[in-house]
Short mmCIF file of C-alpha atoms in Angstrom, two decimals:
data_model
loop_
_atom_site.label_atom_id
_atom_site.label_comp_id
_atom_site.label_asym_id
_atom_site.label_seq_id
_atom_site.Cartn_x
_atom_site.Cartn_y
_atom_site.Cartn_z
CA UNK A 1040 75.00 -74.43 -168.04
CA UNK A 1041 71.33 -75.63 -168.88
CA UNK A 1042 71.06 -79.77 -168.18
CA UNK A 1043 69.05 -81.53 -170.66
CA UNK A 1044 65.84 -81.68 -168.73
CA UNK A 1045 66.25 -77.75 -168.67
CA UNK A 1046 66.60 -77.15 -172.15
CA UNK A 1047 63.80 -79.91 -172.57
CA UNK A 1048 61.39 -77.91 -170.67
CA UNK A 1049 62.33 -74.38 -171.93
CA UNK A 1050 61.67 -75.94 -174.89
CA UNK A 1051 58.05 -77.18 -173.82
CA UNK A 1052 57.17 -73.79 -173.06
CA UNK A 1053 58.25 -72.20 -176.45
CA UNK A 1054 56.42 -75.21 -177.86
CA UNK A 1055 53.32 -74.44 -176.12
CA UNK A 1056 53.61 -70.62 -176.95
CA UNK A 1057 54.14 -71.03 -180.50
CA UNK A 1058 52.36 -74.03 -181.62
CA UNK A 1059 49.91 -74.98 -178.86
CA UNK A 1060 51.40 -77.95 -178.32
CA UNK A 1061 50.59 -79.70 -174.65
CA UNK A 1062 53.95 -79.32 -172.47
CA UNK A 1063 53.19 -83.14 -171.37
CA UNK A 1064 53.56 -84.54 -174.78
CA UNK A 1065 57.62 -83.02 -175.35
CA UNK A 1066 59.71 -85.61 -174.85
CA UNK A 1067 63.28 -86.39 -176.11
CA UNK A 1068 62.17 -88.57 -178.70
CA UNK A 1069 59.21 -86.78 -180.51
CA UNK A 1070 59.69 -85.74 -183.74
CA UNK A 1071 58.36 -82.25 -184.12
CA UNK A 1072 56.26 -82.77 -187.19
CA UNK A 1073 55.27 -86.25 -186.76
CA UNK A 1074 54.23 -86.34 -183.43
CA UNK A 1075 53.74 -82.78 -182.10
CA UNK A 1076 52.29 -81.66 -185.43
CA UNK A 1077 54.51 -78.56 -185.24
CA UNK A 1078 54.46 -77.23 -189.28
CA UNK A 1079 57.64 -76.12 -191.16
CA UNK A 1080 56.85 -72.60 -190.07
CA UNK A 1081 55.88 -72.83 -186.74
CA UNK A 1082 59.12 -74.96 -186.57
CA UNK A 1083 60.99 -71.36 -187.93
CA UNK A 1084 59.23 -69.32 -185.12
CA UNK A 1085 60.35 -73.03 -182.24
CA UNK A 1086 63.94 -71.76 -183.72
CA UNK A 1087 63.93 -68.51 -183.37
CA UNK A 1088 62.62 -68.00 -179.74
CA UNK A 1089 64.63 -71.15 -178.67
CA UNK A 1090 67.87 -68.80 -180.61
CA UNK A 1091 67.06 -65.70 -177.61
CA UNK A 1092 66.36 -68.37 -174.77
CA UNK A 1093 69.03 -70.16 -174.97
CA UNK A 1094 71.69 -67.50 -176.33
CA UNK A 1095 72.59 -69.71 -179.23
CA UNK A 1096 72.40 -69.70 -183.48
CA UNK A 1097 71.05 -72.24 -185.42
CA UNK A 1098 71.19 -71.55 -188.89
CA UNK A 1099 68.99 -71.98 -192.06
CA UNK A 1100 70.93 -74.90 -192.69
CA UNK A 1101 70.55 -76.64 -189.18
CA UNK A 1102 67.01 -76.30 -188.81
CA UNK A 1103 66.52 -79.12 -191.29
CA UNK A 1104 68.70 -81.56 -188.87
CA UNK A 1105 66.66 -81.01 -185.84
CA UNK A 1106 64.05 -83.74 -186.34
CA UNK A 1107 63.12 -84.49 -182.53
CA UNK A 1108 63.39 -82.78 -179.86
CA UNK A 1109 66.05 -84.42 -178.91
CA UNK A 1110 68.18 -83.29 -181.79
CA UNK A 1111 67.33 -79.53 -180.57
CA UNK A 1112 68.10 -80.24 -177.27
CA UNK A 1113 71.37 -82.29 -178.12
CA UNK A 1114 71.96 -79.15 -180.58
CA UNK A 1115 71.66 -76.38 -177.65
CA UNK A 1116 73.37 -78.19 -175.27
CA UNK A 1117 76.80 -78.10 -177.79
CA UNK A 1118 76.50 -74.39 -178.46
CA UNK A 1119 75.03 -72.43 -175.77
CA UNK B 1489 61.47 -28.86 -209.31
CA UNK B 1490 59.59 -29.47 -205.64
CA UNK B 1491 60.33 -30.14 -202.46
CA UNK B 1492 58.24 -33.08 -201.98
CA UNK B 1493 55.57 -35.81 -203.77
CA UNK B 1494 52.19 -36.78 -202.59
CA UNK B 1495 49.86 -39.65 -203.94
CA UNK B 1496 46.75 -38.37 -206.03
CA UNK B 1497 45.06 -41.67 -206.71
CA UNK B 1498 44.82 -45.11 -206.86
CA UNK B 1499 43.34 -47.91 -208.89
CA UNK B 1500 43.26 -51.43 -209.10
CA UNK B 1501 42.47 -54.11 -211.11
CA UNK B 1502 42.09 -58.09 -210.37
CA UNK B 1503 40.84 -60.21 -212.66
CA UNK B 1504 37.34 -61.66 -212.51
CA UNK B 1505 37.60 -65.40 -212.35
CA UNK B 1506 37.94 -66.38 -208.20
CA UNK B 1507 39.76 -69.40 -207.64
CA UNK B 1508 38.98 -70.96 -204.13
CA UNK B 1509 40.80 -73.43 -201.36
CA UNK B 1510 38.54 -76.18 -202.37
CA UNK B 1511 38.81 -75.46 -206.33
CA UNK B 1512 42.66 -75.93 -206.01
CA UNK B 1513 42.12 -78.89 -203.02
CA UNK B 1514 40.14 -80.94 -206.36
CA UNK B 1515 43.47 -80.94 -208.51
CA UNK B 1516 45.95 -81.30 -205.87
CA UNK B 1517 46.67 -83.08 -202.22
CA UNK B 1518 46.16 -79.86 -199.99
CA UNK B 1519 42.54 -78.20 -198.78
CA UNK B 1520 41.11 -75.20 -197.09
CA UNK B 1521 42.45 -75.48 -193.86
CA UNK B 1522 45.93 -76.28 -194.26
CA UNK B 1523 46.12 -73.10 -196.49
CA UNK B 1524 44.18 -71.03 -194.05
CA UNK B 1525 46.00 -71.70 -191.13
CA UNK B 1526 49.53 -72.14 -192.83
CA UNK B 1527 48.97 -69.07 -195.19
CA UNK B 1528 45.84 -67.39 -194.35
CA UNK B 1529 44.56 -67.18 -197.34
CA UNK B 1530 40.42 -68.20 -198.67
CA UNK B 1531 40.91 -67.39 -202.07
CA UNK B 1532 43.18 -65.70 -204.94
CA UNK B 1533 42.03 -64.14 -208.69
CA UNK B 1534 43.17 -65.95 -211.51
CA UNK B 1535 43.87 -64.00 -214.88
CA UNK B 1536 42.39 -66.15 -217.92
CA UNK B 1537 43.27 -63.96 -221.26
CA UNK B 1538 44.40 -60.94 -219.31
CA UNK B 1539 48.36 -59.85 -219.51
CA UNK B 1540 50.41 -58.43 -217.16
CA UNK B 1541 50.28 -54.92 -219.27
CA UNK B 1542 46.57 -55.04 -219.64
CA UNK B 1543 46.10 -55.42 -216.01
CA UNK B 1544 48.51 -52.69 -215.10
CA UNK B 1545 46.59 -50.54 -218.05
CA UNK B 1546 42.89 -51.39 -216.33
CA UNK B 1547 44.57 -50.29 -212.72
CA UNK B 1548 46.15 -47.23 -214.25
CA UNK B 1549 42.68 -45.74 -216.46
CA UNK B 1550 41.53 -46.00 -212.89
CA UNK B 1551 43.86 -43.89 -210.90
CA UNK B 1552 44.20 -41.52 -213.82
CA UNK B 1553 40.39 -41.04 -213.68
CA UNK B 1554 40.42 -40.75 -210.00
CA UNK B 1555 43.18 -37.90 -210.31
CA UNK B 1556 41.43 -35.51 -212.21
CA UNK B 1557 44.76 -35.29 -214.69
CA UNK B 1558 44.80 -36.51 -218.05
CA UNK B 1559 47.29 -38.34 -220.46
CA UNK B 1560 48.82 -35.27 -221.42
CA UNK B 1561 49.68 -34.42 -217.67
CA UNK B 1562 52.25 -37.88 -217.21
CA UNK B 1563 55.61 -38.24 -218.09
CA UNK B 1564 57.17 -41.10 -216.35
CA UNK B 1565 55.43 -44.78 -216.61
CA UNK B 1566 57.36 -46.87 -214.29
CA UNK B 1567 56.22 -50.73 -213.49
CA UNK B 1568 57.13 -53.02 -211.07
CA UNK B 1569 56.44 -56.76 -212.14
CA UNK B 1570 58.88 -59.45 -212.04
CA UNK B 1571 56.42 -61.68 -214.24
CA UNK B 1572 55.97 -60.48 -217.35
CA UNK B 1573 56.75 -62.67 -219.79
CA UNK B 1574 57.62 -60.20 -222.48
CA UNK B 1575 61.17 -59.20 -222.04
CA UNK B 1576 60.31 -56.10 -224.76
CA UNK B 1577 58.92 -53.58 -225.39
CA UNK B 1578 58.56 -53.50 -221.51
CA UNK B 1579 54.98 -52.88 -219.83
CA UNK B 1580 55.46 -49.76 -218.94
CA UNK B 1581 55.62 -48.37 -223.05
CA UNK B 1582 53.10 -50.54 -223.74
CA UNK B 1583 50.31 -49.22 -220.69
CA UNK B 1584 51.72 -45.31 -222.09
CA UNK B 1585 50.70 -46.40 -225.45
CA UNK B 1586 47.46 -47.94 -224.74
CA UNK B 1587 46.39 -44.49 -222.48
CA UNK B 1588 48.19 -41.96 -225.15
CA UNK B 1589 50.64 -40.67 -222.59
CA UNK B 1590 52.52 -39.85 -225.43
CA UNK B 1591 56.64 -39.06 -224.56
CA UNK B 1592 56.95 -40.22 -221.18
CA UNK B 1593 60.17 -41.79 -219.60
CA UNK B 1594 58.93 -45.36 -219.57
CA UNK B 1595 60.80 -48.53 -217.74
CA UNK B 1596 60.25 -51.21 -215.71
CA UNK B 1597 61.52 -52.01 -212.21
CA UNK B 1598 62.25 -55.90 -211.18
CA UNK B 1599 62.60 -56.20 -207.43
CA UNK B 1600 59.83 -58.45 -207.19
CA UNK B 1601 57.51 -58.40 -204.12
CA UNK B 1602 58.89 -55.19 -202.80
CA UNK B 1603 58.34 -53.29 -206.44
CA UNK B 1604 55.60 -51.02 -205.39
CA UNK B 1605 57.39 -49.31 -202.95
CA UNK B 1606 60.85 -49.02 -204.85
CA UNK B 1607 58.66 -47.54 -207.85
CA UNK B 1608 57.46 -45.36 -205.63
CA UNK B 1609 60.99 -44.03 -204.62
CA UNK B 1610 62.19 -43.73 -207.65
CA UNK B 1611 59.22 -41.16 -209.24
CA UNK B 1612 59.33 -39.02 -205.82
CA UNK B 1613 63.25 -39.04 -206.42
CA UNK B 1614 62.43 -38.42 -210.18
CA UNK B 1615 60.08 -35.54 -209.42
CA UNK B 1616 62.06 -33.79 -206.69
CA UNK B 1617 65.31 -33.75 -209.16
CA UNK B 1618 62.72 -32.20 -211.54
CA UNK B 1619 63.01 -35.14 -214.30
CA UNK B 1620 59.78 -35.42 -214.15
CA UNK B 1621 56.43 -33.71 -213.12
CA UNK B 1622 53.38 -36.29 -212.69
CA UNK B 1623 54.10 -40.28 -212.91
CA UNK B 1624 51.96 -43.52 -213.12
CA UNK B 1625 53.53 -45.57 -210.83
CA UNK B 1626 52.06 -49.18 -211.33
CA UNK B 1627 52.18 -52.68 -209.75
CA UNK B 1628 51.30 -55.44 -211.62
CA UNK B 1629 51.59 -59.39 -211.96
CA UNK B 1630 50.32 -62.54 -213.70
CA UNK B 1631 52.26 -65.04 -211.52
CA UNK B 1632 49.60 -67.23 -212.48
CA UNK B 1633 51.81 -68.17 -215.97
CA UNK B 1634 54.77 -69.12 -213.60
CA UNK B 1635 53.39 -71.05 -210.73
CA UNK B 1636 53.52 -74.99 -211.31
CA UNK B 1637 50.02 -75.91 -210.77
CA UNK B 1638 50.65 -78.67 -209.77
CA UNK B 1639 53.02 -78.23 -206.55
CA UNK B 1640 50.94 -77.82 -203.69
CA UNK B 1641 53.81 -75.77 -201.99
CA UNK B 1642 53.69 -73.06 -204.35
CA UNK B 1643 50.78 -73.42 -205.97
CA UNK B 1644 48.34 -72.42 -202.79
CA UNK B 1645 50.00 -69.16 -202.57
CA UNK B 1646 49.64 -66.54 -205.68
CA UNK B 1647 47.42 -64.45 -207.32
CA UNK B 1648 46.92 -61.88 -210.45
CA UNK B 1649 46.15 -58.31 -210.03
CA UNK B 1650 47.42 -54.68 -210.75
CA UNK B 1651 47.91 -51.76 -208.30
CA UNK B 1652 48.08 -48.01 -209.73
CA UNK B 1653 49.61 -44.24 -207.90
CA UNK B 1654 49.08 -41.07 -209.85
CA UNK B 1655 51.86 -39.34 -208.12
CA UNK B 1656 52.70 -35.15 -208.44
CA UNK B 1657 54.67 -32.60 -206.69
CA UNK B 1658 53.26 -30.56 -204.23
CA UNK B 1659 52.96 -27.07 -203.69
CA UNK B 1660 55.64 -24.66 -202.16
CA UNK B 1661 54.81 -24.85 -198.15
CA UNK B 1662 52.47 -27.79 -198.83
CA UNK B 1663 53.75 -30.93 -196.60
CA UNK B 1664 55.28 -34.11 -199.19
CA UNK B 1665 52.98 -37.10 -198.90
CA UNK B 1666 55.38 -39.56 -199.63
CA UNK B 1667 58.21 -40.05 -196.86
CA UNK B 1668 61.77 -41.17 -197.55
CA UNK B 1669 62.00 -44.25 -198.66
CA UNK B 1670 63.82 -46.91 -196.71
CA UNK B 1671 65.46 -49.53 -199.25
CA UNK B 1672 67.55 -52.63 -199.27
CA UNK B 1673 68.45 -56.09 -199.47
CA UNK B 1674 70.02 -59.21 -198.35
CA UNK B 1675 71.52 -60.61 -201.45
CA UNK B 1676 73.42 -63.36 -199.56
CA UNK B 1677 69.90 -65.19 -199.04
CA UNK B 1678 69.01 -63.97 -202.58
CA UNK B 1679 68.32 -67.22 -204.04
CA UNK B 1680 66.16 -68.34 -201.23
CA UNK B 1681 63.38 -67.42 -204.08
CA UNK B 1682 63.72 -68.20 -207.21
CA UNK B 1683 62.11 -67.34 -210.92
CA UNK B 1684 65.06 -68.93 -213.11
CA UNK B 1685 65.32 -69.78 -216.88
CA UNK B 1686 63.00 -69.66 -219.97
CA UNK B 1687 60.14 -71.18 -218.64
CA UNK B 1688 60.31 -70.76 -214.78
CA UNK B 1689 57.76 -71.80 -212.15
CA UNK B 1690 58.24 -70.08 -209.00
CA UNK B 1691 60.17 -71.59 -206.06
CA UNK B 1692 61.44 -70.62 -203.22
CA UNK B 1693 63.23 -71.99 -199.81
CA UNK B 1694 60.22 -71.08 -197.42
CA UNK B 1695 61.49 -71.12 -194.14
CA UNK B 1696 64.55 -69.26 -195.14
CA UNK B 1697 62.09 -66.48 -196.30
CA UNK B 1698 59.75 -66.94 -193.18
CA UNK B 1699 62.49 -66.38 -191.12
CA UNK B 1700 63.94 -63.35 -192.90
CA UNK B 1701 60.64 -61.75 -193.08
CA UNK B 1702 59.88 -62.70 -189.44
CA UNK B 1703 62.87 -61.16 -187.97
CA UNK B 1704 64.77 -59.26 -190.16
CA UNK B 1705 62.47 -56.58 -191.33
CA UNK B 1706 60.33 -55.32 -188.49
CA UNK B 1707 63.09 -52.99 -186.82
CA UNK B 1708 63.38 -51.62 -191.39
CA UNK B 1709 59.58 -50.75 -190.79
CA UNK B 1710 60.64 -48.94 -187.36
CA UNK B 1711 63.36 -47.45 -189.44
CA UNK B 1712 61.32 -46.38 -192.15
CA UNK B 1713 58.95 -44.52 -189.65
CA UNK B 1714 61.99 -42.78 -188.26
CA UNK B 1715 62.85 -40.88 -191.23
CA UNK B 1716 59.29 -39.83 -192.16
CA UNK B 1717 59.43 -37.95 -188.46
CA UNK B 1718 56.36 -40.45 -187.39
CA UNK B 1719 55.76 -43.05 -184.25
CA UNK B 1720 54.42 -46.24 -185.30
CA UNK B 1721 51.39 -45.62 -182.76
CA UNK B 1722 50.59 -42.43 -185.28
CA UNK B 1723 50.37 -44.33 -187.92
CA UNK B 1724 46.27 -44.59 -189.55
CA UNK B 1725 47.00 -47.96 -191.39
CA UNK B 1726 49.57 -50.57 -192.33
CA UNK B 1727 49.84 -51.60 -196.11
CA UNK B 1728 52.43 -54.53 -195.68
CA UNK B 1729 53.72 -56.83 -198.78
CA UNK B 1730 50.32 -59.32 -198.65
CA UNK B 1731 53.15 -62.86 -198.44
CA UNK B 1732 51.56 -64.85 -195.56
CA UNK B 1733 49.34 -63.35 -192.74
CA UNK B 1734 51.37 -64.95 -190.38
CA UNK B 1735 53.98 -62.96 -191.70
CA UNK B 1736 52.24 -59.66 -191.54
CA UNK B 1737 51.16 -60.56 -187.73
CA UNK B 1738 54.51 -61.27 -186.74
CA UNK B 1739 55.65 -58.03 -188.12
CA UNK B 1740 52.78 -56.20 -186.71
CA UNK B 1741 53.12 -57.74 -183.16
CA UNK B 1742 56.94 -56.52 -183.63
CA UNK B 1743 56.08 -53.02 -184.15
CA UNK B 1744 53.73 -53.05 -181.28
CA UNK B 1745 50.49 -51.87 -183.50
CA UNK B 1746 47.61 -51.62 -181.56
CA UNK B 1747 43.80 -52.39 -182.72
CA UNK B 1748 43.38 -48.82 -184.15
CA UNK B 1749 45.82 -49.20 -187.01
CA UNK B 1750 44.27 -50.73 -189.31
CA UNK B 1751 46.57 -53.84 -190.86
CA UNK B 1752 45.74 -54.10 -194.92
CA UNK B 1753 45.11 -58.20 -195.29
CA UNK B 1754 43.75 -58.12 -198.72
CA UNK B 1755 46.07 -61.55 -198.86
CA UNK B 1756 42.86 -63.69 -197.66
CA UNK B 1757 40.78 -62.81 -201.07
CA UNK B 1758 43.71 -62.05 -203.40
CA UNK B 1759 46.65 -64.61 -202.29
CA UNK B 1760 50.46 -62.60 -203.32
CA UNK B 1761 50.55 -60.87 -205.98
CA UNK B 1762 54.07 -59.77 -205.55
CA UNK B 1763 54.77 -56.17 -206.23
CA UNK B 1764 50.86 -55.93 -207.03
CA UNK B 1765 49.94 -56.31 -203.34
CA UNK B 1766 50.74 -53.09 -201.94
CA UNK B 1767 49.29 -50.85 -204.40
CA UNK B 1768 46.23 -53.58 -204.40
CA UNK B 1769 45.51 -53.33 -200.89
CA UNK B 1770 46.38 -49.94 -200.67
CA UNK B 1771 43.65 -48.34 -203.43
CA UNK B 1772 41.05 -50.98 -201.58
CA UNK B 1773 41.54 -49.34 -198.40
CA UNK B 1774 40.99 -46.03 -200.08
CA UNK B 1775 38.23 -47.24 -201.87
CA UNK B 1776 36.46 -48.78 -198.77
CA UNK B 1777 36.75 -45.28 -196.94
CA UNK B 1778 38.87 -46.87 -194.30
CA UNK B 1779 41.01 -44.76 -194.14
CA UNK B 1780 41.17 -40.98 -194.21
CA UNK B 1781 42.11 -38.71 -196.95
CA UNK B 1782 45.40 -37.15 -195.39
CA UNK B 1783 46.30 -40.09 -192.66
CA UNK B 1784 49.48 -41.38 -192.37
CA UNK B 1785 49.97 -45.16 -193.97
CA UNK B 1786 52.90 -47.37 -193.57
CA UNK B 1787 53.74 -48.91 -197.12
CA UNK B 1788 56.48 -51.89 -196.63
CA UNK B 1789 57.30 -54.36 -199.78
CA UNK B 1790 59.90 -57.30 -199.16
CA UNK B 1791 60.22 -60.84 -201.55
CA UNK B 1792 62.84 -61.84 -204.36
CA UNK B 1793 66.46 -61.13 -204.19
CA UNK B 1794 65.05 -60.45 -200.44
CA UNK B 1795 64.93 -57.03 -201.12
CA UNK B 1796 62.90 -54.59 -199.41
CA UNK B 1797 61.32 -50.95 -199.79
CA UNK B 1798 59.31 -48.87 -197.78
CA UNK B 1799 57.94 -45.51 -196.77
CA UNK B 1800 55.27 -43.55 -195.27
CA UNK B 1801 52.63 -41.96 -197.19
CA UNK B 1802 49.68 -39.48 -196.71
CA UNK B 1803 46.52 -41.20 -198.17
CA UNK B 1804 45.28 -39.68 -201.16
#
């Protein structure tokens, strides 16, 4: 069972892989598009690795929810 | 009857008026960047009087030139567009009648971005069952009269253009140059794009399709290698559906291509033009000598009703 910080991180890297976002800058509270400047697409591809990291779905209809990273994290932590 | 179909010939047509990133950035709140980094795309042609049937009728006097057949020689017409406007006659009677192909079997085909290659299934199927003996098989779109020009989601992202095969049965002995096709859909996210009503603009639920392209169809492509007898490390060149490059390099990093397969990305001066965008790409890469008579090329269409076609074909 991943803790928060875990998930946090493994979700830094992805972050950094996908959208070249700086791993120093993800922090609970960011909102993806607002503050890490992660598009609606690159937010797909976030989703989709963070779906074989973590062993979890998130579906079409989830994605929309996840507005920080926080609401990822909180969201992976529930159903992994 | 035969035991297998090859393509001819190909021809294309794209109308002449160029309508760039900046052009579009003076009407609405987007510009060159955003669409080049979230598309890929520089520019897209723009028809002005041209209809879907003339383009598909410029594309096809192309590819029937290029063949060395005549009217006489075709009997099956068969278009894939999923934006003409006309509901009858369909485009495919009137292209026949503006060539004098004079009795062929003439219909159109609506599976929207991956047209081309269903098309293209259906007149090797057509051929083999001996219904037919030489087709035009024909791609062609003016998506420009259904995209609201004035939503900068949609509006960055099509084109006009036509696409044309001149496809025949080979000899006895002689290898088929068109593979099985691979075909399908996902009709559960059908709606994800959408061309609805009497006077439709184009919309669709893009990161539903992103992600269905992204994942979904890659290990299709592998699939549609597999039945053609073919690695995807044999393969000369890659005609993908021309949707988003980031779409084509997600696929392509999927497959595992490596530098010498040559990716078609005819999206970055033509935008989509739907089930015009194989065939498109397909005759420029011909036309450019790019690739060799005889290669192997990886066709693969996918778009509306997420549907999705493919096969492998020797180039002409």
């Amino acid at each position: 069972m991943a803790t928060r910080e875990e998930i946090t991180s493994g979700l830094a890297e992805i972050l950094e892989e996908v959208a070249g976002v700086n791993p120093d800058d993800v922090a609970e509270g960011k909102s993806f598009t607002d503050d890490l400047d992660v598009d609606s697409l690159s937010m797909v591809e976030v989703v989709v690795a963070a779906e074989e990291k973590f062993g979890v779905k998130i579906p079409d209809n989830e994605v929309q929810n996840l507005k920080t990273v926080g609401d990822a994290v909180s969201y992976i932590e529930a159903n992994h | 009857m035969t035991a297998g179909t090859r393509i001819l010939a190909m021809g294309h047509y794209q109308p002449s008026r160029i309508v760039t990133n900046d052009d579009l950035a003076a009407t609405i709140d987007t510009n060159d960047e955003w669409i080049k980094s979230r598309v890929g795309i520089s520019e897209r042609r723009v028809a002005d009087s041209e209809s879907v049937a003339d383009m598909a009728t410029f594309a096809a006097e192309k590819a029937l030139a290029a063949s060395g057949l005549t009217a006489a020689d075709i009997d099956l017409v068969t278009v894939a567009t999923c934006s003409s406007i006309d509901r009858c006659p369909n485009v495919a009677t009137r292209v026949a009648a503006r060539l004098g192909i004079n009795a062929p079997a003439a219909y159109d085909l609506n599976t929207a971005c991956s047209g081309f290659s269903y098309a293209l299934g259906t007149a090797d199927h057509a051929i083999r069952a001996g219904a037919s003996r030489n087709a035009l098989v024909i791609g062609a779109e003016k998506l420009s009269d259904v995209t609201d020009w004035t939503n900068r989601t949609t509006a960055v992202l099509f084109g006009d253009g036509a696409g044309a095969a001149i496809v025949t049965g080979v000899a006895d002995g002689e290898q088929p140059g068109i593979g099985p096709v691979l075909w399908g859909s996902a009709p559960d996210k059908g709606d994800a794009l959408r061309i609805e009503g009497w006077q439709p603009y184009i919309e669709q639920d893009g990161q539903t399709v992103f992600r269905w392209a992204t994942t979904a169809l890659a290990p299709f492509a592998l699939e549609t290698c597999e039945k053609a007898g073919i690695k995807p490390s044999e393969l000369a060149a890659f005609v993908p559906h021309q949707a988003n490059t980031r779409i084509i390099d997600g696929i392509v990093k999927r497959l595992g291509l490596g530098p010498e397969v040559v990716v078609a990305k005819d999206i970055v001066h033509s935008g989509n033009t739907s089930a015009a965008s194989v065939p498109l790409a397909l005759s420029k890469l011909i036309e450019s000598g790019e690739v060799a008579s005889g290669a192997p090329v990886l066709l693969f269409g996918f778009g509306g009703g997420l549907t999705y076609a493919g096969q492998v074909i020797r180039c002409p």
